[in-house]
mmCIF file of C-alpha atoms in Angstrom:
data_model
loop_
_atom_site.group_PDB
_atom_site.id
_atom_site.type_symbol
_atom_site.label_atom_id
_atom_site.label_comp_id
_atom_site.label_asym_id
_atom_site.label_seq_id
_atom_site.Cartn_x
_atom_site.Cartn_y
_atom_site.Cartn_z
ATOM 1 C CA MET A 1 0.000 0.000 0.000
ATOM 2 C CA TYR A 2 1.303 3.442 -0.922
ATOM 3 C CA PHE A 3 0.801 6.429 1.344
ATOM 4 C CA PRO A 4 1.410 9.826 -0.261
ATOM 5 C CA ARG A 5 3.770 12.081 1.621
ATOM 6 C CA ILE A 6 5.371 15.478 1.522
ATOM 7 C CA SER A 7 8.829 16.101 2.881
ATOM 8 C CA GLY A 8 10.456 19.399 3.747
ATOM 9 C CA ARG A 9 13.563 20.828 5.291
ATOM 10 C CA MET A 10 14.035 23.946 7.351
ATOM 11 C CA ILE A 11 17.337 25.461 8.419
ATOM 12 C CA HIS A 12 16.811 27.510 11.568
ATOM 13 C CA GLY A 13 20.282 27.694 13.124
ATOM 14 C CA ASP A 14 20.006 28.763 16.754
ATOM 15 C CA ALA A 15 16.472 30.135 16.318
ATOM 16 C CA VAL A 16 14.677 27.447 18.320
ATOM 17 C CA ASP A 17 11.495 29.532 18.312
ATOM 18 C CA ASP A 18 11.357 29.088 14.543
ATOM 19 C CA GLU A 19 11.488 25.324 15.039
ATOM 20 C CA TRP A 20 8.539 25.497 17.437
ATOM 21 C CA LEU A 21 6.658 27.796 15.041
ATOM 22 C CA ALA A 22 7.034 25.142 12.334
ATOM 23 C CA VAL A 23 5.701 22.478 14.725
ATOM 24 C CA TRP A 24 2.733 24.695 15.571
ATOM 25 C CA LEU A 25 1.980 25.328 11.885
ATOM 26 C CA LEU A 26 2.123 21.612 11.127
ATOM 27 C CA ARG A 27 -0.147 20.872 14.085
ATOM 28 C CA GLU A 28 -2.642 23.436 12.797
ATOM 29 C CA ALA A 29 -2.525 21.726 9.393
ATOM 30 C CA THR A 30 -3.539 18.445 11.060
ATOM 31 C CA ARG A 31 -6.610 20.210 12.423
ATOM 32 C CA GLU A 32 -7.603 21.294 8.925
ATOM 33 C CA TYR A 33 -6.945 17.932 7.252
ATOM 34 C CA ASP A 34 -8.147 14.992 9.347
ATOM 35 C CA GLU A 35 -6.170 12.423 7.369
ATOM 36 C CA LEU A 36 -2.874 14.280 7.818
ATOM 37 C CA ILE A 37 -0.241 12.862 10.181
ATOM 38 C CA VAL A 38 2.979 14.788 10.747
ATOM 39 C CA SER A 39 6.403 13.591 11.832
ATOM 40 C CA VAL A 40 8.993 16.180 12.911
ATOM 41 C CA ARG A 41 12.725 15.639 13.325
ATOM 42 C CA ASP A 42 15.743 17.849 13.846
ATOM 43 C CA SER A 43 19.471 17.181 13.880
ATOM 44 C CA ASP A 44 19.065 15.415 17.248
ATOM 45 C CA GLY A 45 16.290 13.155 15.969
ATOM 46 C CA GLU A 46 12.676 13.181 17.071
ATOM 47 C CA PHE A 47 12.926 16.126 19.457
ATOM 48 C CA LEU A 48 9.254 15.935 20.429
ATOM 49 C CA LEU A 49 10.075 12.617 22.055
ATOM 50 C CA ALA A 50 12.757 14.317 24.151
ATOM 51 C CA GLU A 51 10.325 17.088 25.083
ATOM 52 C CA ALA A 52 7.789 14.484 26.245
ATOM 53 C CA ALA A 53 10.350 12.386 28.150
ATOM 54 C CA MET A 54 8.616 12.842 31.518
ATOM 55 C CA HIS A 55 5.270 11.674 30.101
ATOM 56 C CA ILE A 56 6.128 8.617 27.989
ATOM 57 C CA PRO A 57 6.211 4.939 29.030
ATOM 58 C CA HIS A 58 9.458 3.768 30.632
ATOM 59 C CA TRP A 59 10.024 1.109 27.951
ATOM 60 C CA ILE A 60 10.600 3.697 25.221
ATOM 61 C CA THR A 61 14.315 4.211 24.659
ATOM 62 C CA PRO A 62 16.325 5.997 21.959
ATOM 63 C CA GLU A 63 16.995 2.593 20.394
ATOM 64 C CA ASN A 64 13.322 1.623 19.951
ATOM 65 C CA SER A 65 11.629 4.987 19.506
ATOM 66 C CA GLU A 66 12.181 5.681 15.813
ATOM 67 C CA HIS A 67 8.905 6.559 14.034
ATOM 68 C CA ARG A 68 6.890 6.484 17.272
ATOM 69 C CA VAL A 69 6.173 10.200 17.482
ATOM 70 C CA SER A 70 3.602 11.865 15.291
ATOM 71 C CA VAL A 71 1.339 14.877 15.440
ATOM 72 C CA SER A 72 -2.316 14.460 14.613
ATOM 73 C CA ALA A 73 -5.479 16.362 15.477
ATOM 74 C CA GLN A 74 -7.260 13.108 16.321
#
């Protein structure tokens, strides 16, 4: 089965607020399009996983967490 996708790249340097603005914009897009699921990564990997570290199950580790974080309005 083929799932269409769009990929993009943003260079923000030290402007972390720009990174969070991009995440917010993508989250808003998921509200507009119910079928849309967004995955966000930076040079450190899936940084949303690191941000949620205090709220995720203990069995999730850097070794088994690839592709486990997504943003969806649902």
